[in-house]
Amino acid sequence: MTDNDRYDVVIVGGGAAGLNAGLQLARARRRIAILDTGSPRNAPAAHMHGFLSRDGMPPAALLEAGRAELARYGVRPIAARADEIIRETGGAEAPSFTVRLAGGASMRTRRVLVTTGLHDELPDLPGLREGWGRHVLHCPYCHGHEVRDEPVGVLALQPHAVQHALMIRQWCPDLTLFTHTLDPSPEDRTRLAARGITVVEGEVKRLVADDAGLHGVEMADGRVVARTALFVQSTLVPRDGLLTALGCELGEDGLVRTDGMGRTSVPGVSAAGNVVDGHAQVIVAAAQGSVAAAMLNGDLVEEDVAAAVAETVGAVG
Ligand SMILES: Cc1cc2nc3c(=O)[nH]c(=O)nc-3n(C[C@H](O)[C@H](O)[C@H](O)COP(=O)(O)OP(=O)(O)OC[C@H]3O[C@@H](n4cnc5c(N)ncnc54)[C@H](O)[C@@H]3O)c2cc1C
């Protein structure tokens, strides 16, 4: 393999963050590859909301449009999983990496951008995973407007559930908090009551749903509380194994730390989107990818200038 086989940037992950980064880098005339396993986080949802000019578009259609734009610059994401990123040089030397793919192939690259997203972990409660993204929802900014004024519930899976319910009340006046395994404090109960949020005590057994949607929430004692949508807070598990294996430092929140421009603590390694920011909606993830790409290009320009100067000085000397 020669330096001509080397990419400027390999992007791991072809969701909103990775594709927007790819667009910027392709337009900057960089030689790039985008690797993607094709499981964007919002795939279970029929529509995507809150993205100016794309509100209500199916998530897959956004990515398809992005891939079509990239194709105009000669870039086509590769359906492959990156299993490992190996740092070949670093320190005083310009960074360079080998990306190993599942199946054994590998790619050499000057920089890497990881945009692998996250996994939403849900408890093993019958109906929860099956309804995820349809009538089991997590983000009121994504789907609150679609269930406004409907009889809606919030399932308490973590202490923040009370705050989640108080937020969703903005969209849904007929709101029930299922305490499940949580015991809200007296102060929290006062806040919930003041906003007219009903509190249903006891453990939830399962969701009563079919193809038409959610009908109710069945409690352990057999009661069924009629609801048409249920909000839950999943546990956000970043797909950051490639980054942590490279030694990227974590922040206090346990996520790989970036400097706001996508750069991690390891030179030459950037990250953007949900892998480093669980709360980034699509438009934010795309913007983070765009910023990270511009920083990587600037960094490569500096490296190219330094190499050209060294060559010129060498030739003169
Ligand atoms: C049900 C649901 C509905 C949502 N609705 C909305 C909404 O309406 N509006 C909104 O703004 N946001 C919504 N979101 C949030 C949205 O999903 C995220 O903002 C967005 O997906 C983040 O983009 P990303 O590029 O960071 O990650 P992703 O979109 O998850 O993309 C990551 C990509 O990397 C790939 N990948 C992972 N590991 C590897 C690997 N090792 N090698 C190669 N490829 C890899 C994955 O297959 C995936 O394609 C929703 C989320 C959920 C769960």
Short mmCIF file of C-alpha atoms and ligand atoms in Angstrom, two decimals:
data_model
loop_
_atom_site.label_atom_id
_atom_site.label_comp_id
_atom_site.label_asym_id
_atom_site.label_seq_id
_atom_site.Cartn_x
_atom_site.Cartn_y
_atom_site.Cartn_z
CA MET A 1 0.00 0.00 0.00
CA THR A 2 1.39 3.42 -0.96
CA ASP A 3 0.56 6.90 0.30
CA ASN A 4 -1.66 7.25 -2.77
CA ASP A 5 -3.93 4.58 -1.27
CA ARG A 6 -4.30 6.61 1.86
CA TYR A 7 -7.50 8.51 2.64
CA ASP A 8 -7.47 12.00 4.08
CA VAL A 9 -10.35 11.13 6.41
CA VAL A 10 -12.22 7.92 7.12
CA ILE A 11 -15.63 8.62 8.63
CA VAL A 12 -17.08 5.77 10.67
CA GLY A 13 -20.88 6.10 10.69
CA GLY A 14 -23.14 7.34 7.91
CA GLY A 15 -26.01 8.96 9.82
CA ALA A 16 -26.73 12.70 9.87
CA ALA A 17 -23.40 13.57 11.53
CA GLY A 18 -21.26 11.37 9.27
CA LEU A 19 -22.96 12.30 6.01
CA ASN A 20 -22.84 16.03 6.69
CA ALA A 21 -19.17 15.72 7.58
CA GLY A 22 -18.64 13.79 4.36
CA LEU A 23 -20.36 16.51 2.35
CA GLN A 24 -18.09 19.20 3.76
CA LEU A 25 -14.94 17.16 3.23
CA ALA A 26 -15.90 16.06 -0.28
CA ARG A 27 -16.54 19.69 -1.20
CA ALA A 28 -13.14 20.52 0.28
CA ARG A 29 -11.70 18.06 -2.27
CA ARG A 30 -10.58 15.61 0.37
CA ARG A 31 -10.22 11.91 -0.32
CA ILE A 32 -12.67 10.33 2.09
CA ALA A 33 -14.43 7.07 2.87
CA ILE A 34 -17.66 6.73 4.85
CA LEU A 35 -18.25 3.36 6.50
CA ASP A 36 -21.78 2.60 7.60
CA THR A 37 -23.67 -0.35 9.06
CA GLY A 38 -27.02 1.27 8.23
CA SER A 39 -28.74 1.44 11.64
CA PRO A 40 -29.41 5.10 12.41
CA ARG A 41 -30.93 5.68 15.84
CA ASN A 42 -34.24 7.10 14.62
CA ALA A 43 -34.88 4.29 12.11
CA PRO A 44 -37.95 2.99 14.04
CA ALA A 45 -39.74 6.35 13.65
CA ALA A 46 -41.91 7.02 10.60
CA HIS A 47 -41.22 10.75 10.60
CA MET A 48 -38.52 13.15 11.67
CA HIS A 49 -39.44 16.48 13.21
CA GLY A 50 -37.75 19.70 14.22
CA PHE A 51 -35.39 19.97 11.25
CA LEU A 52 -35.98 23.23 9.39
CA SER A 53 -37.16 22.58 5.81
CA ARG A 54 -37.38 18.80 6.48
CA ASP A 55 -40.06 18.67 9.20
CA GLY A 56 -42.07 15.45 8.89
CA MET A 57 -39.71 13.79 6.42
CA PRO A 58 -39.13 10.02 6.93
CA PRO A 59 -35.69 9.56 8.54
CA ALA A 60 -34.56 7.24 5.75
CA ALA A 61 -35.48 9.85 3.11
CA LEU A 62 -33.18 12.42 4.73
CA LEU A 63 -30.24 10.03 4.61
CA GLU A 64 -31.09 8.99 1.07
CA ALA A 65 -31.09 12.66 0.01
CA GLY A 66 -27.74 13.13 1.77
CA ARG A 67 -26.23 10.12 0.02
CA ALA A 68 -27.48 11.41 -3.35
CA GLU A 69 -25.78 14.76 -2.66
CA LEU A 70 -22.54 13.01 -1.75
CA ALA A 71 -22.69 10.92 -4.92
CA ARG A 72 -22.50 14.15 -6.92
CA TYR A 73 -19.00 14.55 -5.46
CA GLY A 74 -18.10 10.95 -6.20
CA VAL A 75 -18.52 9.68 -2.62
CA ARG A 76 -20.63 6.61 -1.89
CA PRO A 77 -20.83 5.29 1.68
CA ILE A 78 -19.45 1.78 2.03
CA ALA A 79 -21.69 -0.77 3.76
CA ALA A 80 -19.12 -2.05 6.24
CA ARG A 81 -18.44 -2.09 9.96
CA ALA A 82 -15.25 -0.66 11.38
CA ASP A 83 -14.02 -2.99 14.11
CA GLU A 84 -10.84 -1.24 15.14
CA ILE A 85 -8.85 1.94 14.58
CA ILE A 86 -5.12 1.56 15.03
CA ARG A 87 -2.94 4.59 15.56
CA GLU A 88 0.14 4.13 13.36
CA THR A 89 1.93 7.39 14.13
CA GLY A 90 1.43 10.22 16.59
CA GLY A 91 3.38 12.42 18.98
CA ALA A 92 5.74 14.66 17.01
CA GLU A 93 4.86 12.89 13.77
CA ALA A 94 1.73 13.65 11.76
CA PRO A 95 -1.06 11.34 12.90
CA SER A 96 -2.04 8.42 10.71
CA PHE A 97 -4.29 5.44 11.26
CA THR A 98 -5.36 2.06 9.97
CA VAL A 99 -9.07 1.29 10.13
CA ARG A 100 -9.81 -2.43 10.25
CA LEU A 101 -13.15 -3.56 8.85
CA ALA A 102 -15.21 -6.61 9.78
CA GLY A 103 -14.14 -9.30 7.34
CA GLY A 104 -10.47 -8.38 7.44
CA ALA A 105 -10.02 -5.49 4.96
CA SER A 106 -8.28 -2.34 6.17
CA MET A 107 -7.87 1.28 5.15
CA ARG A 108 -5.10 3.75 5.82
CA THR A 109 -6.02 7.30 6.62
CA ARG A 110 -4.56 10.55 7.90
CA ARG A 111 -7.51 11.35 10.17
CA VAL A 112 -10.60 9.61 11.55
CA LEU A 113 -14.01 10.96 12.41
CA VAL A 114 -16.24 8.72 14.50
CA THR A 115 -20.00 9.32 14.18
CA THR A 116 -21.32 5.93 15.29
CA GLY A 117 -24.27 7.21 17.33
CA LEU A 118 -25.72 5.48 20.38
CA HIS A 119 -27.93 2.60 21.45
CA ASP A 120 -31.16 3.24 23.41
CA GLU A 121 -31.34 0.65 26.17
CA LEU A 122 -34.84 -0.14 27.45
CA PRO A 123 -35.90 -2.35 30.35
CA ASP A 124 -37.30 -5.75 29.55
CA LEU A 125 -40.96 -4.74 29.87
CA PRO A 126 -43.34 -6.40 27.37
CA GLY A 127 -44.40 -3.96 24.65
CA LEU A 128 -41.75 -1.31 25.26
CA ARG A 129 -39.21 -2.27 22.60
CA GLU A 130 -41.98 -3.28 20.17
CA GLY A 131 -43.59 0.17 20.36
CA TRP A 132 -40.31 2.15 20.37
CA GLY A 133 -40.46 5.09 17.98
CA ARG A 134 -44.16 4.52 17.25
CA HIS A 135 -46.19 4.93 20.47
CA VAL A 136 -43.29 4.56 22.92
CA LEU A 137 -41.53 7.90 22.70
CA HIS A 138 -38.66 9.62 24.46
CA CYS A 139 -38.33 13.13 23.08
CA PRO A 140 -41.16 15.66 23.22
CA TYR A 141 -39.37 17.91 20.74
CA CYS A 142 -39.33 15.04 18.23
CA HIS A 143 -42.87 13.70 18.73
CA GLY A 144 -44.70 15.76 21.39
CA HIS A 145 -46.68 17.74 18.84
CA GLU A 146 -47.91 14.54 17.16
CA VAL A 147 -49.55 13.36 20.43
CA ARG A 148 -50.66 16.77 21.71
CA ASP A 149 -53.89 16.71 23.73
CA GLU A 150 -54.01 12.91 23.66
CA PRO A 151 -54.18 10.79 26.84
CA VAL A 152 -50.48 10.19 27.37
CA GLY A 153 -48.32 8.56 30.04
CA VAL A 154 -44.80 8.86 31.35
CA LEU A 155 -43.15 5.70 32.67
CA ALA A 156 -40.72 6.46 35.49
CA LEU A 157 -37.53 4.54 34.85
CA GLN A 158 -35.15 7.00 36.50
CA PRO A 159 -35.36 9.89 38.99
CA HIS A 160 -35.43 12.45 36.19
CA ALA A 161 -38.87 11.10 35.17
CA VAL A 162 -40.68 13.75 37.20
CA GLN A 163 -38.92 16.51 35.27
CA HIS A 164 -39.67 14.62 32.04
CA ALA A 165 -43.39 14.54 32.95
CA LEU A 166 -43.42 18.25 33.83
CA MET A 167 -41.88 18.93 30.41
CA ILE A 168 -44.34 16.74 28.47
CA ARG A 169 -47.23 18.47 30.24
CA GLN A 170 -46.47 21.39 27.88
CA TRP A 171 -47.91 19.27 25.05
CA CYS A 172 -50.33 16.95 26.87
CA PRO A 173 -52.72 18.20 29.59
CA ASP A 174 -54.15 14.66 30.08
CA LEU A 175 -50.96 13.22 31.50
CA THR A 176 -50.32 10.31 33.86
CA LEU A 177 -47.03 9.52 35.57
CA PHE A 178 -46.61 5.79 36.22
CA THR A 179 -44.31 5.67 39.24
CA HIS A 180 -43.36 2.02 38.51
CA THR A 181 -40.31 1.63 40.77
CA LEU A 182 -39.88 5.32 41.65
CA ASP A 183 -41.15 7.01 44.80
CA PRO A 184 -41.40 10.72 43.99
CA SER A 185 -40.56 13.09 46.84
CA PRO A 186 -43.38 15.09 48.52
CA GLU A 187 -42.04 18.18 46.80
CA ASP A 188 -42.18 16.48 43.40
CA ARG A 189 -45.71 15.27 44.10
CA THR A 190 -46.74 18.86 44.85
CA ARG A 191 -45.23 20.02 41.55
CA LEU A 192 -46.98 17.24 39.60
CA ALA A 193 -50.34 17.94 41.26
CA ALA A 194 -49.99 21.68 40.65
CA ARG A 195 -49.74 20.95 36.91
CA GLY A 196 -52.67 18.50 36.98
CA ILE A 197 -50.54 15.42 36.29
CA THR A 198 -52.14 12.23 37.62
CA VAL A 199 -49.86 9.87 39.52
CA VAL A 200 -50.52 6.12 39.20
CA GLU A 201 -48.67 4.10 41.83
CA GLY A 202 -47.41 0.55 41.41
CA GLU A 203 -45.44 -1.47 38.96
CA VAL A 204 -46.29 -1.58 35.28
CA LYS A 205 -46.63 -5.11 33.89
CA ARG A 206 -46.93 -4.53 30.12
CA LEU A 207 -48.23 -2.29 27.37
CA VAL A 208 -51.52 -3.22 25.74
CA ALA A 209 -50.98 -2.50 22.05
CA ASP A 210 -51.56 -3.83 18.58
CA ASP A 211 -50.93 -2.69 15.00
CA ALA A 212 -53.38 0.18 15.51
CA GLY A 213 -51.24 1.56 18.37
CA LEU A 214 -51.24 1.76 22.16
CA HIS A 215 -54.48 1.14 24.01
CA GLY A 216 -53.32 1.20 27.59
CA VAL A 217 -50.80 0.43 30.28
CA GLU A 218 -51.46 -2.72 32.31
CA MET A 219 -50.43 -2.59 35.95
CA ALA A 220 -49.17 -5.55 37.99
CA ASP A 221 -52.54 -5.63 39.84
CA GLY A 222 -54.41 -6.07 36.51
CA ARG A 223 -55.73 -2.51 36.09
CA VAL A 224 -55.42 -1.10 32.57
CA VAL A 225 -55.00 2.66 32.33
CA ALA A 226 -56.08 3.86 28.87
CA ARG A 227 -53.26 5.78 27.11
CA THR A 228 -52.39 6.31 23.45
CA ALA A 229 -48.68 7.07 23.89
CA LEU A 230 -46.07 6.48 26.56
CA PHE A 231 -42.92 8.52 27.10
CA VAL A 232 -39.88 6.80 28.62
CA GLN A 233 -36.28 7.80 29.09
CA SER A 234 -34.01 5.18 27.63
CA THR A 235 -30.51 4.66 28.95
CA LEU A 236 -28.21 6.21 26.36
CA VAL A 237 -25.33 3.87 25.55
CA PRO A 238 -22.83 5.55 23.22
CA ARG A 239 -21.24 3.37 20.55
CA ASP A 240 -17.83 4.73 21.49
CA GLY A 241 -15.73 1.55 21.67
CA LEU A 242 -13.53 2.66 18.75
CA LEU A 243 -12.76 5.91 20.56
CA THR A 244 -12.14 4.51 24.02
CA ALA A 245 -9.85 1.82 22.57
CA LEU A 246 -7.77 4.64 21.08
CA GLY A 247 -7.46 6.17 24.55
CA CYS A 248 -9.79 9.15 24.02
CA GLU A 249 -10.44 10.80 27.39
CA LEU A 250 -13.89 10.81 28.93
CA GLY A 251 -15.61 13.83 30.45
CA GLU A 252 -17.33 13.91 33.84
CA ASP A 253 -20.55 12.71 32.18
CA GLY A 254 -18.78 9.51 31.08
CA LEU A 255 -18.90 10.46 27.40
CA VAL A 256 -15.86 10.89 25.18
CA ARG A 257 -14.83 14.51 25.59
CA THR A 258 -14.56 16.75 22.55
CA ASP A 259 -13.49 20.39 22.42
CA GLY A 260 -16.67 21.72 20.81
CA MET A 261 -15.05 21.45 17.38
CA GLY A 262 -15.21 17.66 17.44
CA ARG A 263 -11.57 17.06 18.42
CA THR A 264 -10.99 14.38 21.05
CA SER A 265 -7.94 14.24 23.31
CA VAL A 266 -6.15 12.01 20.75
CA PRO A 267 -4.62 14.05 17.90
CA GLY A 268 -6.17 13.21 14.56
CA VAL A 269 -9.28 11.63 16.08
CA SER A 270 -12.56 13.54 15.99
CA ALA A 271 -16.11 12.60 16.92
CA ALA A 272 -19.55 14.12 16.37
CA GLY A 273 -23.25 13.46 16.87
CA ASN A 274 -24.89 11.12 19.36
CA VAL A 275 -21.72 9.15 20.07
CA VAL A 276 -20.47 12.13 22.07
CA ASP A 277 -23.70 14.06 22.65
CA GLY A 278 -26.74 11.93 23.46
CA HIS A 279 -29.12 14.85 23.29
CA ALA A 280 -28.18 16.05 19.81
CA GLN A 281 -31.21 15.94 17.54
CA VAL A 282 -30.69 15.33 13.83
CA ILE A 283 -30.05 18.94 12.89
CA VAL A 284 -27.55 19.32 15.74
CA ALA A 285 -25.76 16.05 14.90
CA ALA A 286 -25.50 17.15 11.27
CA ALA A 287 -24.11 20.53 12.36
CA GLN A 288 -21.57 18.88 14.67
CA GLY A 289 -20.44 16.72 11.75
CA SER A 290 -20.08 19.80 9.59
CA VAL A 291 -17.98 21.64 12.20
CA ALA A 292 -15.78 18.60 12.86
CA ALA A 293 -15.17 18.21 9.12
CA ALA A 294 -14.13 21.84 8.71
CA MET A 295 -11.70 21.52 11.63
CA LEU A 296 -10.22 18.32 10.19
CA ASN A 297 -9.75 19.97 6.81
CA GLY A 298 -8.06 22.97 8.46
CA ASP A 299 -5.77 20.62 10.34
CA LEU A 300 -4.86 18.79 7.12
CA VAL A 301 -4.17 22.12 5.38
CA GLU A 302 -1.68 22.95 8.17
CA GLU A 303 -0.04 19.55 7.79
CA ASP A 304 0.20 19.97 4.02
CA VAL A 305 1.75 23.44 4.42
CA ALA A 306 4.34 22.14 6.91
CA ALA A 307 5.25 19.28 4.56
CA ALA A 308 5.54 21.66 1.59
CA VAL A 309 7.76 24.04 3.57
CA ALA A 310 10.01 21.17 4.69
CA GLU A 311 10.31 20.01 1.08
CA THR A 312 11.05 23.53 -0.20
CA VAL A 313 13.67 24.20 2.48
CA GLY A 314 15.18 20.78 1.85
CA ALA A 315 15.39 21.45 -1.89
CA VAL A 316 17.02 24.89 -1.35
CA GLY A 317 19.42 23.56 1.30
C1 LIG B 1 -37.22 6.71 18.04
C2 LIG B 1 -36.42 7.96 17.81
C3 LIG B 1 -36.99 9.01 17.11
C4 LIG B 1 -36.26 10.18 16.88
N1 LIG B 1 -36.88 11.22 16.24
C5 LIG B 1 -36.20 12.35 16.01
C6 LIG B 1 -36.84 13.46 15.36
O1 LIG B 1 -38.03 13.41 15.03
N2 LIG B 1 -36.11 14.58 15.15
C7 LIG B 1 -34.79 14.67 15.54
O2 LIG B 1 -34.18 15.71 15.29
N3 LIG B 1 -34.17 13.64 16.17
C8 LIG B 1 -34.84 12.49 16.41
N4 LIG B 1 -34.22 11.45 17.04
C9 LIG B 1 -32.78 11.57 17.38
C10 LIG B 1 -31.93 11.12 16.16
O3 LIG B 1 -32.07 9.74 16.00
C11 LIG B 1 -30.46 11.51 16.37
O4 LIG B 1 -30.38 12.91 16.54
C12 LIG B 1 -29.59 11.14 15.16
O5 LIG B 1 -29.81 9.82 14.74
C13 LIG B 1 -28.11 11.36 15.51
O6 LIG B 1 -27.35 11.18 14.33
P1 LIG B 1 -25.90 10.49 14.39
O7 LIG B 1 -25.37 10.64 13.01
O8 LIG B 1 -25.13 11.00 15.52
O9 LIG B 1 -26.18 8.93 14.71
P2 LIG B 1 -27.03 7.86 13.90
O10 LIG B 1 -28.10 8.50 13.11
O11 LIG B 1 -27.45 6.84 14.89
O12 LIG B 1 -25.99 7.24 12.87
C14 LIG B 1 -24.91 6.44 13.29
C15 LIG B 1 -24.57 5.48 12.15
O13 LIG B 1 -23.32 4.83 12.42
C16 LIG B 1 -23.44 3.46 12.05
N5 LIG B 1 -22.42 2.71 12.79
C17 LIG B 1 -22.36 2.45 14.14
N6 LIG B 1 -21.24 1.77 14.45
C18 LIG B 1 -20.58 1.59 13.28
C19 LIG B 1 -19.33 0.96 12.95
N7 LIG B 1 -18.56 0.38 13.90
N8 LIG B 1 -18.94 0.94 11.66
C20 LIG B 1 -19.68 1.52 10.69
N9 LIG B 1 -20.88 2.14 10.95
C21 LIG B 1 -21.30 2.18 12.23
C22 LIG B 1 -24.87 3.11 12.39
O14 LIG B 1 -25.33 1.97 11.70
C23 LIG B 1 -25.61 4.39 11.95
O15 LIG B 1 -26.00 4.32 10.61
C24 LIG B 1 -34.94 10.30 17.34
C25 LIG B 1 -34.37 9.23 18.06
C26 LIG B 1 -35.11 8.09 18.30
C27 LIG B 1 -34.51 6.97 19.11
#
